[in-house]
């Protein structure tokens, strides 16, 4: 079935209009690349359910329905899958809003479902809460209750609060009033906080008020209270607490003011516009700059990204770490709404951020979560994009029979069609080609036959450049997506394994690697180390484990499916792709990443691969 985001795209297209990828991206708040990936999934999936996507270059996408009944049935199935997730979120909020027990019959009545349904949902929720460090207690005749430190409870409460897309509170008038108040106080106190930082503060205030209503106050140590109450941010927090108290009709105790001070320290930012990139050393202490430089050196050492001398990246990492280290110190969480997209769009950058997070832990003794890693990956991804924009485009030499009129005609057609993506290095006749050096040329576009012994790729085209010629050139110069089958031969696929534990699966796959390739003796340890930093679960029952840093000369992918789902960092997984990327990054590797994303996003294909009993059923799904 489709993801919630893909259903959102369909709802837009159901209006009957044609939308471009950029328009859809803007309306859904995602990147154009994400929309393109979703469109590939929809194009592959919808024909099975009586619909297809009509796509026209420059005009956008349109939904065509051929069998409304089959299409609506598919949407209903998707909604049923989402319903339990929504109920689990609401059940979590009911539990985390109180310090007393919640009776099952009360929960069932509140959520308009049966007690048996609540019991099933509770099994899912209990596993999730325990993974987050909380304890679920069930007491006969009393009900259920969640136990943990107040800081843990608030962090988890926030996660579920933001996950509940139907909750009116975070969209309501009171929330907007609080946000406006917070922004006003911060401006009056000349305290610069990012938009995400402001949202963190407002959500913290919202949660604090609800917890105080239940008689629960922040737990602050004596040492933290003494230290933080002497800072300037504490004075800002006092003013905020007074203003907020007037709106909510409550008086925030000292511990809540101190806790708000922690959030301020974790949210404060530095304006690039006000300070200028070159002045970041004036607002970030030398220790943080040294740490940032160390993180970049680690990324360069293992990922060969050539980033250590990128001063713009260094300043971005340092300015991010300044408030982030305060968040780590006080155990505060910051949500990264773009995390899933970052991991898909910039997998290499995210892996680099994992290495940086490991180094940061060594240097500061703080543990960094996936959301923070995602923000580091954004900085790295931006630097990689800057590098890409500076690379020389593919240079083509145009060859025609005479090298005069016909070559000039083709030259201008190519310039108009591939401007910005291909540089025409010049034109010449077939005779002149023998005397011309090809060292500065990436490909030859010709209207006449040429000897195949030339050292560069040759593309034969018509002088008038027909559509088939354009497609041929596109395949050479563009980042054309290949299917997974191009990277996974049949003897790298293992179906319906009976393993029930993650480590046993990893041990099996590594053993298969050792039979086929020369691999480091500690490959299994490197894969487990990567899992400890951030689980490699993607979505739709798929995990993509890989070593914490590249160890191979060429990309290698092994695939296995399991008879039953297993736990993988708190998520159920039934398909595993062991992913060993090469030490040197290249365009082919990006194609592999993108083809993996396209497959994982296609719930129908994932489901069929899980059910496949033999290679005959499996291989077409990877094609």
Coordinates of C-alpha atoms in Angstrom, one line a residue:
X1 CA 0.0 0.0 0.0
X2 CA 0.9 3.6 -0.3
X3 CA 2.4 6.0 2.4
X4 CA 0.4 8.8 3.9
X5 CA 2.4 11.3 1.9
X6 CA 1.6 9.5 -1.4
X7 CA -2.1 9.4 -0.5
X8 CA -1.8 13.2 0.1
X9 CA -0.5 13.6 -3.4
X10 CA -3.4 11.6 -4.8
X11 CA -5.9 13.8 -2.9
X12 CA -4.4 16.8 -4.7
X13 CA -4.6 15.1 -8.1
X14 CA -8.1 13.9 -7.4
X15 CA -9.2 17.6 -7.7
X16 CA -8.8 17.0 -11.4
X17 CA -6.1 19.6 -12.0
X18 CA -2.6 19.1 -13.4
X19 CA 0.2 20.0 -11.0
X20 CA 4.0 20.2 -11.5
X21 CA 6.4 18.5 -9.2
X22 CA 7.4 21.9 -7.7
X23 CA 3.8 22.8 -7.0
X24 CA 3.1 19.5 -5.3
X25 CA 6.3 19.9 -3.3
X26 CA 5.3 23.4 -2.1
X27 CA 1.8 22.3 -1.1
X28 CA 3.1 19.3 0.9
X29 CA 6.2 20.9 2.3
X30 CA 8.6 18.4 0.8
X31 CA 11.4 18.6 -1.7
X32 CA 10.9 18.2 -5.5
X33 CA 13.1 15.2 -5.4
X34 CA 10.8 13.5 -2.9
X35 CA 7.8 14.2 -5.1
X36 CA 9.7 12.6 -8.1
X37 CA 10.4 9.5 -6.0
X38 CA 6.7 9.3 -4.9
X39 CA 5.6 9.7 -8.5
X40 CA 7.7 6.7 -9.5
X41 CA 6.1 4.7 -6.8
X42 CA 2.6 5.8 -7.8
X43 CA 3.3 5.2 -11.5
X44 CA 4.4 1.6 -10.7
X45 CA 1.6 0.9 -8.1
X46 CA -1.6 2.6 -9.4
X47 CA -2.2 0.5 -12.6
X48 CA -2.8 -2.5 -10.3
X49 CA -5.7 -0.5 -8.7
X50 CA -7.4 0.9 -11.8
X51 CA -5.6 4.2 -12.2
X52 CA -2.4 5.7 -13.6
X53 CA -0.4 9.0 -13.6
X54 CA -0.5 11.0 -16.8
X55 CA 2.8 12.9 -16.9
X56 CA 3.8 15.6 -19.4
X57 CA 7.2 17.4 -19.4
X58 CA 6.8 21.0 -18.4
X59 CA 3.1 20.6 -17.6
X60 CA 3.1 18.3 -14.7
X61 CA 1.1 15.3 -13.4
X62 CA -2.6 14.3 -13.7
X63 CA -4.5 11.4 -12.2
X64 CA -6.5 9.2 -14.6
X65 CA -9.1 6.8 -13.0
X66 CA -10.1 3.7 -15.0
X67 CA -11.7 1.6 -12.2
X68 CA -13.0 3.8 -9.4
X69 CA -14.0 0.8 -7.3
X70 CA -10.5 -0.8 -7.3
X71 CA -9.0 2.6 -6.6
X72 CA -11.2 3.4 -3.6
X73 CA -10.7 -0.1 -2.2
X74 CA -6.9 0.5 -2.3
X75 CA -7.3 3.8 -0.4
X76 CA -9.6 2.1 2.2
X77 CA -6.9 -0.5 2.9
X78 CA -4.3 2.1 3.4
X79 CA -6.6 4.0 5.8
X80 CA -7.1 0.9 7.9
X81 CA -3.4 0.5 8.3
X82 CA -3.1 4.1 9.4
X83 CA -6.0 3.9 11.8
X84 CA -4.1 1.7 14.4
X85 CA -1.1 4.1 14.3
X86 CA -3.5 7.0 15.1
X87 CA -5.2 5.1 17.9
X88 CA -1.8 4.2 19.4
X89 CA -0.8 7.8 19.4
X90 CA -4.0 8.9 21.1
X91 CA -3.7 6.2 23.7
X92 CA -0.1 7.3 24.4
X93 CA -1.4 10.9 24.9
X94 CA -4.1 9.7 27.3
X95 CA -1.5 7.9 29.4
X96 CA 1.1 10.7 29.4
X97 CA -1.3 13.4 30.3
X98 CA -1.8 11.9 33.8
X99 CA 0.0 10.6 36.8
X100 CA -2.8 8.3 37.8
X101 CA -3.9 4.9 36.3
X102 CA -6.0 4.8 33.1
X103 CA -8.7 2.2 33.0
X104 CA -9.0 0.2 29.8
X105 CA -12.8 0.8 29.7
X106 CA -12.2 4.6 30.0
X107 CA -9.7 4.5 27.2
X108 CA -12.0 2.4 25.0
X109 CA -14.9 4.8 25.6
X110 CA -12.7 7.9 24.9
X111 CA -11.4 6.4 21.6
X112 CA -14.7 4.9 20.5
X113 CA -13.4 1.3 20.2
X114 CA -13.7 -2.0 22.0
X115 CA -11.6 -3.0 25.0
X116 CA -10.1 -5.8 23.0
X117 CA -9.0 -3.3 20.4
X118 CA -7.4 -1.2 23.2
X119 CA -5.6 -4.3 24.5
X120 CA -4.1 -5.0 21.0
X121 CA -3.1 -1.3 20.6
X122 CA -1.5 -1.4 24.1
X123 CA 0.8 -4.2 23.1
X124 CA 2.2 -2.1 20.3
X125 CA 2.4 1.0 22.5
X126 CA 4.1 -0.8 25.4
X127 CA 6.9 -2.0 23.2
X128 CA 7.4 1.6 21.8
X129 CA 7.4 3.2 25.2
X130 CA 9.8 0.7 26.7
X131 CA 12.2 1.3 23.8
X132 CA 12.1 5.0 24.8
X133 CA 13.2 4.2 28.4
X134 CA 9.7 4.3 30.0
X135 CA 7.9 1.5 31.9
X136 CA 4.3 0.5 31.4
X137 CA 2.6 -0.8 34.6
X138 CA -0.7 -2.8 34.4
X139 CA -2.6 -3.2 37.7
X140 CA -5.8 -5.2 38.1
X141 CA -8.9 -3.0 38.7
X142 CA -6.8 0.1 38.4
X143 CA -5.7 0.0 34.8
X144 CA -2.4 1.1 33.2
X145 CA 0.2 3.8 34.0
X146 CA 3.5 5.0 32.5
X147 CA 6.5 5.4 34.8
X148 CA 9.7 7.4 34.1
X149 CA 11.5 10.6 35.0
X150 CA 9.5 13.8 34.3
X151 CA 12.0 14.9 31.7
X152 CA 11.7 11.5 29.9
X153 CA 7.9 11.6 30.1
X154 CA 7.8 15.1 28.6
X155 CA 10.2 14.3 25.8
X156 CA 8.1 11.2 24.9
X157 CA 4.8 13.1 25.3
X158 CA 6.1 15.7 22.9
X159 CA 6.9 13.0 20.3
X160 CA 3.3 11.7 20.4
X161 CA 1.8 15.2 20.6
X162 CA 3.4 16.1 17.3
X163 CA 2.6 12.8 15.7
X164 CA -1.1 13.3 16.3
X165 CA -2.1 15.1 13.2
X166 CA -5.7 15.4 14.3
X167 CA -5.1 17.2 17.6
X168 CA -6.7 20.6 17.6
X169 CA -4.4 22.1 20.3
X170 CA -1.3 22.6 18.3
X171 CA -3.3 24.2 15.5
X172 CA -5.7 26.2 17.7
X173 CA -6.0 29.9 18.7
X174 CA -4.4 29.4 22.1
X175 CA -1.2 27.9 20.6
X176 CA -0.9 30.8 18.2
X177 CA -1.4 33.2 21.0
X178 CA 1.4 31.6 23.0
X179 CA 3.6 31.6 20.0
X180 CA 3.0 35.3 19.3
X181 CA 3.7 36.0 23.0
X182 CA 7.0 34.1 23.0
X183 CA 8.2 35.8 19.8
X184 CA 7.4 39.2 21.3
X185 CA 9.3 38.6 24.6
X186 CA 12.3 37.2 22.7
X187 CA 12.4 40.3 20.5
X188 CA 12.1 42.6 23.5
X189 CA 15.0 40.8 25.1
X190 CA 17.1 40.7 21.9
X191 CA 17.3 36.9 22.2
X192 CA 17.7 35.3 18.7
X193 CA 16.0 31.9 18.4
X194 CA 15.3 30.0 15.2
X195 CA 11.8 29.2 14.0
X196 CA 12.2 25.6 15.1
X197 CA 13.6 26.9 18.4
X198 CA 10.5 29.1 18.9
X199 CA 8.3 26.1 18.2
X200 CA 10.3 24.0 20.7
X201 CA 9.7 26.7 23.4
X202 CA 6.0 27.0 22.7
X203 CA 5.5 23.2 22.7
X204 CA 7.5 23.0 25.9
X205 CA 5.3 25.6 27.5
X206 CA 2.2 23.8 26.3
X207 CA 3.3 20.5 27.7
X208 CA 4.4 22.1 31.0
X209 CA 1.0 23.6 31.5
X210 CA -0.7 20.2 30.9
X211 CA 1.7 18.4 33.2
X212 CA 1.2 21.0 35.9
X213 CA -2.6 20.6 35.6
X214 CA -2.0 16.9 36.5
X215 CA 0.2 18.0 39.5
X216 CA 3.5 17.2 37.8
X217 CA 6.4 19.7 37.9
X218 CA 9.8 19.6 36.2
X219 CA 12.5 17.8 38.2
X220 CA 15.6 20.0 38.3
X221 CA 18.8 19.2 40.2
X222 CA 20.1 21.6 42.8
X223 CA 23.3 22.2 40.9
X224 CA 21.5 23.0 37.7
X225 CA 19.2 25.3 39.5
X226 CA 22.1 27.2 41.1
X227 CA 24.1 27.5 37.8
X228 CA 21.2 28.4 35.5
X229 CA 19.6 31.0 37.7
X230 CA 22.7 33.1 37.3
X231 CA 22.5 33.3 33.5
X232 CA 21.0 36.0 31.4
X233 CA 18.7 33.4 29.8
X234 CA 17.1 32.8 33.2
X235 CA 16.0 36.5 33.3
X236 CA 14.4 36.0 29.8
X237 CA 12.8 32.8 31.1
X238 CA 11.3 34.7 34.1
X239 CA 9.8 37.3 31.8
X240 CA 8.4 34.5 29.6
X241 CA 7.0 32.6 32.5
X242 CA 5.2 35.7 33.8
X243 CA 3.7 36.5 30.5
X244 CA 2.7 32.9 29.8
X245 CA 1.2 32.6 33.3
X246 CA -1.1 35.5 32.6
X247 CA -2.4 33.9 29.5
X248 CA -2.8 30.4 30.9
X249 CA -4.0 31.5 34.3
X250 CA -1.2 29.6 36.2
X251 CA 2.0 30.6 38.0
X252 CA 5.0 28.7 36.8
X253 CA 7.2 27.5 39.8
X254 CA 10.9 28.1 39.9
X255 CA 11.7 24.6 38.6
X256 CA 9.7 25.3 35.5
X257 CA 11.4 28.6 34.9
X258 CA 14.8 26.8 35.2
X259 CA 13.6 24.2 32.8
X260 CA 12.5 26.9 30.4
X261 CA 16.0 28.4 30.7
X262 CA 17.4 25.1 29.5
X263 CA 15.2 25.2 26.5
X264 CA 16.3 28.7 25.7
X265 CA 20.0 27.7 25.9
X266 CA 19.2 24.8 23.5
X267 CA 17.3 27.0 21.1
X268 CA 19.4 30.2 20.9
X269 CA 20.9 30.9 17.5
X270 CA 23.2 33.2 15.7
X271 CA 22.0 35.1 12.6
X272 CA 24.1 34.6 9.5
X273 CA 22.9 37.9 8.2
X274 CA 23.7 39.9 11.4
X275 CA 27.1 38.4 12.1
X276 CA 28.2 37.3 8.7
X277 CA 29.8 33.9 7.9
X278 CA 33.3 35.2 8.3
X279 CA 32.6 36.4 11.9
X280 CA 31.4 33.1 13.3
X281 CA 34.6 32.8 15.4
X282 CA 33.4 35.8 17.4
X283 CA 30.2 34.1 18.5
X284 CA 31.4 30.5 18.9
X285 CA 34.2 29.6 21.3
X286 CA 37.4 28.0 20.1
X287 CA 36.5 24.7 21.8
X288 CA 33.4 24.2 19.6
X289 CA 35.3 25.3 16.5
X290 CA 38.0 22.6 17.3
X291 CA 35.3 20.0 17.8
X292 CA 33.6 21.0 14.5
X293 CA 36.9 20.7 12.6
X294 CA 37.5 17.3 14.2
X295 CA 34.1 16.1 13.0
X296 CA 34.8 17.2 9.4
X297 CA 38.2 15.5 9.5
X298 CA 36.5 12.2 10.5
X299 CA 34.0 12.5 7.7
X300 CA 36.8 13.1 5.2
X301 CA 39.0 10.3 6.5
X302 CA 36.3 7.6 6.0
X303 CA 34.0 9.0 3.4
X304 CA 36.4 10.9 1.1
X305 CA 34.1 13.9 0.8
X306 CA 36.9 16.6 0.8
X307 CA 35.0 18.8 3.3
X308 CA 37.7 19.6 5.9
X309 CA 38.7 22.8 4.1
X310 CA 35.1 24.0 3.5
X311 CA 34.9 27.1 5.8
X312 CA 31.2 27.6 5.1
X313 CA 30.5 24.1 6.3
X314 CA 32.8 24.5 9.3
X315 CA 30.9 27.6 10.4
X316 CA 27.5 25.9 9.9
X317 CA 28.5 22.9 12.0
X318 CA 30.0 25.2 14.7
X319 CA 26.9 27.5 14.9
X320 CA 24.7 24.4 15.1
X321 CA 26.7 22.8 17.8
X322 CA 26.6 25.8 20.1
X323 CA 23.0 25.4 21.1
X324 CA 23.0 21.6 20.4
X325 CA 25.6 20.9 23.1
X326 CA 23.3 22.6 25.6
X327 CA 20.4 20.3 24.4
X328 CA 22.6 17.3 24.9
X329 CA 23.8 18.5 28.3
X330 CA 20.2 18.9 29.7
X331 CA 18.6 16.0 27.9
X332 CA 16.4 18.0 25.7
X333 CA 15.0 16.8 22.4
X334 CA 14.5 18.7 19.2
X335 CA 12.3 17.2 16.5
X336 CA 13.6 17.1 12.9
X337 CA 10.5 17.1 10.7
X338 CA 12.7 16.5 7.6
X339 CA 14.5 13.4 9.0
X340 CA 13.0 10.8 6.7
X341 CA 13.5 13.0 3.7
X342 CA 17.1 13.8 4.6
X343 CA 18.0 10.1 5.0
X344 CA 16.5 9.4 1.6
X345 CA 17.8 12.4 -0.3
X346 CA 21.3 12.5 1.3
X347 CA 22.2 9.0 2.5
X348 CA 25.9 9.6 2.1
X349 CA 25.6 12.8 4.1
X350 CA 23.6 11.0 6.8
X351 CA 26.2 8.3 7.1
X352 CA 28.9 11.0 7.4
X353 CA 26.8 12.6 10.2
X354 CA 26.7 9.2 12.0
X355 CA 30.5 9.2 12.0
X356 CA 30.5 12.8 13.2
X357 CA 28.1 11.9 15.9
X358 CA 30.4 9.1 17.1
X359 CA 33.4 11.4 17.2
X360 CA 31.3 14.0 19.0
X361 CA 30.5 11.4 21.7
X362 CA 34.2 10.7 22.1
X363 CA 35.1 14.3 22.5
X364 CA 32.2 15.5 24.7
X365 CA 30.8 12.3 26.3
X366 CA 27.3 13.2 25.0
X367 CA 25.1 10.9 22.9
X368 CA 23.4 12.3 19.8
X369 CA 20.1 11.1 18.5
X370 CA 18.8 10.7 14.9
X371 CA 17.0 14.0 14.8
X372 CA 20.3 15.9 15.6
X373 CA 22.2 13.7 13.2
X374 CA 19.7 14.8 10.5
X375 CA 20.5 18.4 11.1
X376 CA 24.3 17.7 10.8
X377 CA 23.5 15.8 7.6
X378 CA 21.7 18.8 6.2
X379 CA 24.9 20.9 6.6
X380 CA 27.0 18.1 5.0
X381 CA 24.4 17.7 2.2
X382 CA 24.5 21.4 1.4
X383 CA 28.3 21.3 1.1
X384 CA 28.1 18.3 -1.2
X385 CA 25.6 20.2 -3.4
X386 CA 28.0 23.1 -3.5
X387 CA 30.7 20.8 -4.7
X388 CA 28.4 19.3 -7.3
X389 CA 27.5 22.8 -8.6
X390 CA 31.2 23.6 -9.1
X391 CA 32.0 20.4 -11.1
X392 CA 32.6 20.8 -14.8
X393 CA 29.6 19.6 -16.9
X394 CA 30.1 16.8 -19.4
X395 CA 31.9 18.1 -22.4
X396 CA 30.7 17.0 -25.8
X397 CA 32.3 17.2 -29.2
X398 CA 29.9 17.5 -32.2
X399 CA 31.1 15.7 -35.4
X400 CA 29.4 16.0 -38.8
X401 CA 30.2 15.1 -42.4
X402 CA 31.6 18.6 -43.4
X403 CA 31.9 20.2 -40.0
X404 CA 30.2 23.4 -41.3
X405 CA 26.5 24.0 -41.8
X406 CA 25.2 20.7 -40.5
X407 CA 27.4 20.7 -37.4
X408 CA 26.3 24.3 -36.6
X409 CA 22.7 23.3 -36.8
X410 CA 23.2 20.4 -34.5
X411 CA 25.3 22.5 -32.2
X412 CA 22.5 25.0 -31.6
X413 CA 19.9 22.3 -31.2
X414 CA 22.0 20.7 -28.5
X415 CA 22.7 24.0 -26.8
X416 CA 19.0 24.7 -26.6
X417 CA 18.0 21.2 -25.4
X418 CA 20.8 20.5 -22.9
X419 CA 21.8 24.0 -21.7
X420 CA 23.2 23.9 -18.1
X421 CA 23.8 20.1 -18.2
X422 CA 26.2 19.7 -21.1
X423 CA 28.9 21.9 -22.5
X424 CA 29.5 21.7 -26.2
X425 CA 33.3 21.9 -26.5
X426 CA 33.3 22.5 -30.3
X427 CA 32.4 21.0 -33.7
X428 CA 34.6 19.3 -36.3
X429 CA 34.4 17.0 -39.3
X430 CA 35.1 13.3 -39.2
X431 CA 38.5 14.0 -40.9
X432 CA 39.4 16.6 -38.4
X433 CA 38.6 14.3 -35.5
X434 CA 41.6 12.2 -36.2
X435 CA 43.9 15.1 -35.5
X436 CA 42.0 16.4 -32.4
X437 CA 43.0 15.5 -28.9
X438 CA 40.1 14.0 -26.9
X439 CA 41.6 14.5 -23.4
X440 CA 39.1 17.3 -22.6
X441 CA 36.1 15.5 -24.0
X442 CA 33.6 13.2 -22.2
X443 CA 31.5 12.1 -25.2
X444 CA 31.2 12.5 -29.0
X445 CA 27.9 13.3 -30.7
X446 CA 28.1 12.5 -34.4
X447 CA 25.9 12.4 -37.5
X448 CA 28.3 10.1 -39.3
X449 CA 29.7 6.6 -38.5
X450 CA 32.9 6.7 -36.5
X451 CA 35.4 4.0 -35.6
X452 CA 34.5 2.2 -32.4
X453 CA 38.2 2.3 -31.4
X454 CA 37.9 5.9 -30.1
X455 CA 38.5 6.3 -26.4
X456 CA 35.3 8.2 -25.7
X457 CA 31.6 7.2 -25.8
X458 CA 30.0 7.8 -29.2
X459 CA 26.4 8.8 -29.7
X460 CA 25.0 8.6 -33.3
X461 CA 22.2 11.1 -33.9
X462 CA 20.3 12.7 -36.8
X463 CA 21.3 16.2 -37.9
X464 CA 17.8 17.4 -36.9
X465 CA 18.1 15.7 -33.5
X466 CA 15.0 13.4 -33.2
X467 CA 13.3 12.5 -29.9
X468 CA 15.0 9.1 -29.9
X469 CA 18.4 10.9 -30.1
X470 CA 17.5 13.1 -27.2
X471 CA 16.6 10.1 -25.1
X472 CA 19.9 8.4 -25.9
X473 CA 21.9 11.5 -24.9
X474 CA 19.8 11.8 -21.7
X475 CA 20.8 8.3 -20.7
X476 CA 24.5 9.2 -21.1
X477 CA 24.6 12.6 -19.3
X478 CA 21.7 12.4 -16.9
X479 CA 21.5 10.6 -13.6
X480 CA 19.4 7.9 -14.9
X481 CA 17.8 5.6 -12.4
X482 CA 18.6 1.9 -12.6
X483 CA 16.6 -0.8 -10.9
X484 CA 17.9 -2.7 -7.9
X485 CA 18.4 -5.8 -10.1
X486 CA 21.3 -4.0 -11.7
X487 CA 23.1 -4.2 -8.4
X488 CA 21.8 -7.5 -6.8
X489 CA 22.6 -10.7 -8.8
X490 CA 20.5 -13.8 -8.2
X491 CA 23.1 -15.4 -6.0
X492 CA 23.0 -12.4 -3.6
X493 CA 19.3 -13.1 -2.7
X494 CA 18.1 -15.3 0.1
X495 CA 14.4 -15.8 0.6
X496 CA 12.2 -16.9 3.6
X497 CA 14.9 -17.3 6.2
X498 CA 13.8 -18.4 9.6
X499 CA 16.0 -16.1 11.8
X500 CA 14.2 -14.3 14.7
X501 CA 17.0 -12.0 15.9
X502 CA 18.7 -9.1 14.1
X503 CA 22.2 -10.2 15.0
X504 CA 21.7 -13.7 13.6
X505 CA 20.5 -12.2 10.3
X506 CA 23.6 -9.9 10.2
X507 CA 25.9 -12.8 11.0
X508 CA 24.4 -14.9 8.1
X509 CA 24.7 -12.1 5.6
X510 CA 28.3 -11.3 6.6
X511 CA 29.2 -15.0 6.2
X512 CA 27.7 -14.8 2.7
X513 CA 29.9 -11.7 2.0
X514 CA 33.0 -13.5 3.2
X515 CA 32.3 -16.4 0.8
X516 CA 32.1 -14.1 -2.2
X517 CA 34.5 -11.2 -1.5
X518 CA 37.6 -10.1 0.4
X519 CA 36.1 -8.2 3.4
X520 CA 37.6 -6.8 6.6
X521 CA 37.7 -9.3 9.4
X522 CA 35.7 -6.9 11.6
X523 CA 32.9 -6.3 9.0
X524 CA 30.2 -7.6 11.4
X525 CA 31.5 -5.4 14.2
X526 CA 31.4 -2.3 11.9
X527 CA 27.8 -3.1 10.9
X528 CA 26.7 -3.5 14.5
X529 CA 28.5 -0.2 15.4
X530 CA 26.5 1.6 12.8
X531 CA 23.3 0.2 14.1
X532 CA 24.2 1.4 17.6
X533 CA 24.5 4.9 16.4
X534 CA 21.2 5.0 14.6
X535 CA 19.1 2.0 13.5
X536 CA 19.1 1.5 9.7
X537 CA 15.4 0.7 9.5
X538 CA 13.9 2.7 6.6
X539 CA 10.1 2.1 6.4
X540 CA 7.7 -0.6 5.2
X541 CA 9.4 -3.4 7.0
X542 CA 12.8 -2.7 5.3
X543 CA 16.2 -2.3 6.9
X544 CA 19.5 -1.4 5.1
X545 CA 22.4 -2.3 7.4
X546 CA 25.9 -1.3 6.4
X547 CA 29.3 -0.7 7.9
X548 CA 29.8 2.5 9.8
X549 CA 32.3 3.6 7.1
X550 CA 32.9 2.3 3.6
X551 CA 35.2 -0.8 3.3
X552 CA 34.7 -2.0 -0.3
X553 CA 36.2 -1.0 -3.6
X554 CA 32.9 -1.6 -5.5
X555 CA 29.3 -1.4 -4.3
X556 CA 27.9 -4.8 -3.1
X557 CA 24.3 -5.5 -2.0
X558 CA 22.9 -8.6 -0.5
X559 CA 19.2 -9.1 0.1
X560 CA 17.2 -11.5 2.3
X561 CA 13.6 -11.9 3.4
X562 CA 12.3 -13.4 6.6
X563 CA 9.4 -15.7 7.3
X564 CA 8.3 -13.4 10.2
X565 CA 9.1 -9.8 11.1
X566 CA 11.8 -9.3 13.7
X567 CA 12.6 -6.3 15.9
X568 CA 15.1 -3.8 14.4
X569 CA 15.7 -0.9 16.7
X570 CA 12.0 -0.7 17.8
X571 CA 10.6 -1.4 14.3
X572 CA 9.4 -4.5 12.6
X573 CA 11.6 -5.7 9.7
X574 CA 11.1 -8.5 7.2
X575 CA 13.4 -7.4 4.3
X576 CA 17.1 -6.7 4.8
X577 CA 19.5 -5.3 2.2
X578 CA 23.1 -5.5 3.4
X579 CA 24.6 -2.5 1.8
X580 CA 28.4 -2.2 1.4
X581 CA 29.2 1.0 -0.5
X582 CA 32.6 1.8 -2.2
X583 CA 35.2 4.0 -0.6
X584 CA 35.0 6.5 -3.4
X585 CA 31.7 8.3 -4.0
X586 CA 30.4 8.4 -7.6
X587 CA 27.2 9.0 -9.6
X588 CA 26.6 5.3 -9.9
X589 CA 26.4 5.1 -6.1
X590 CA 23.8 7.9 -6.1
X591 CA 21.7 5.8 -8.6
X592 CA 21.9 2.9 -6.3
X593 CA 20.7 5.0 -3.4
X594 CA 17.8 6.3 -5.4
X595 CA 16.8 2.9 -6.8
X596 CA 16.7 1.6 -3.2
X597 CA 14.5 4.5 -2.1
X598 CA 12.1 3.9 -5.0
X599 CA 11.7 0.2 -4.1
X600 CA 11.3 0.9 -0.3
X601 CA 8.6 3.5 -1.0
X602 CA 6.6 1.0 -3.1
X603 CA 4.6 -0.8 -0.4
X604 CA 3.0 -3.2 -2.9
X605 CA 6.4 -4.4 -4.2
X606 CA 7.7 -4.7 -0.6
X607 CA 4.7 -6.8 0.3
X608 CA 5.1 -9.0 -2.8
X609 CA 8.9 -9.5 -2.0
X610 CA 8.1 -10.6 1.5
X611 CA 5.7 -13.2 0.1
X612 CA 8.0 -14.4 -2.7
X613 CA 9.0 -18.0 -2.3
X614 CA 11.5 -18.3 -5.1
X615 CA 13.7 -16.2 -7.4
X616 CA 11.2 -16.4 -10.3
X617 CA 8.7 -14.4 -8.1
X618 CA 11.5 -12.2 -6.6
X619 CA 13.6 -11.0 -9.5
X620 CA 10.8 -9.1 -11.4
X621 CA 10.1 -7.1 -8.2
X622 CA 13.7 -5.7 -8.2
X623 CA 13.5 -4.8 -11.9

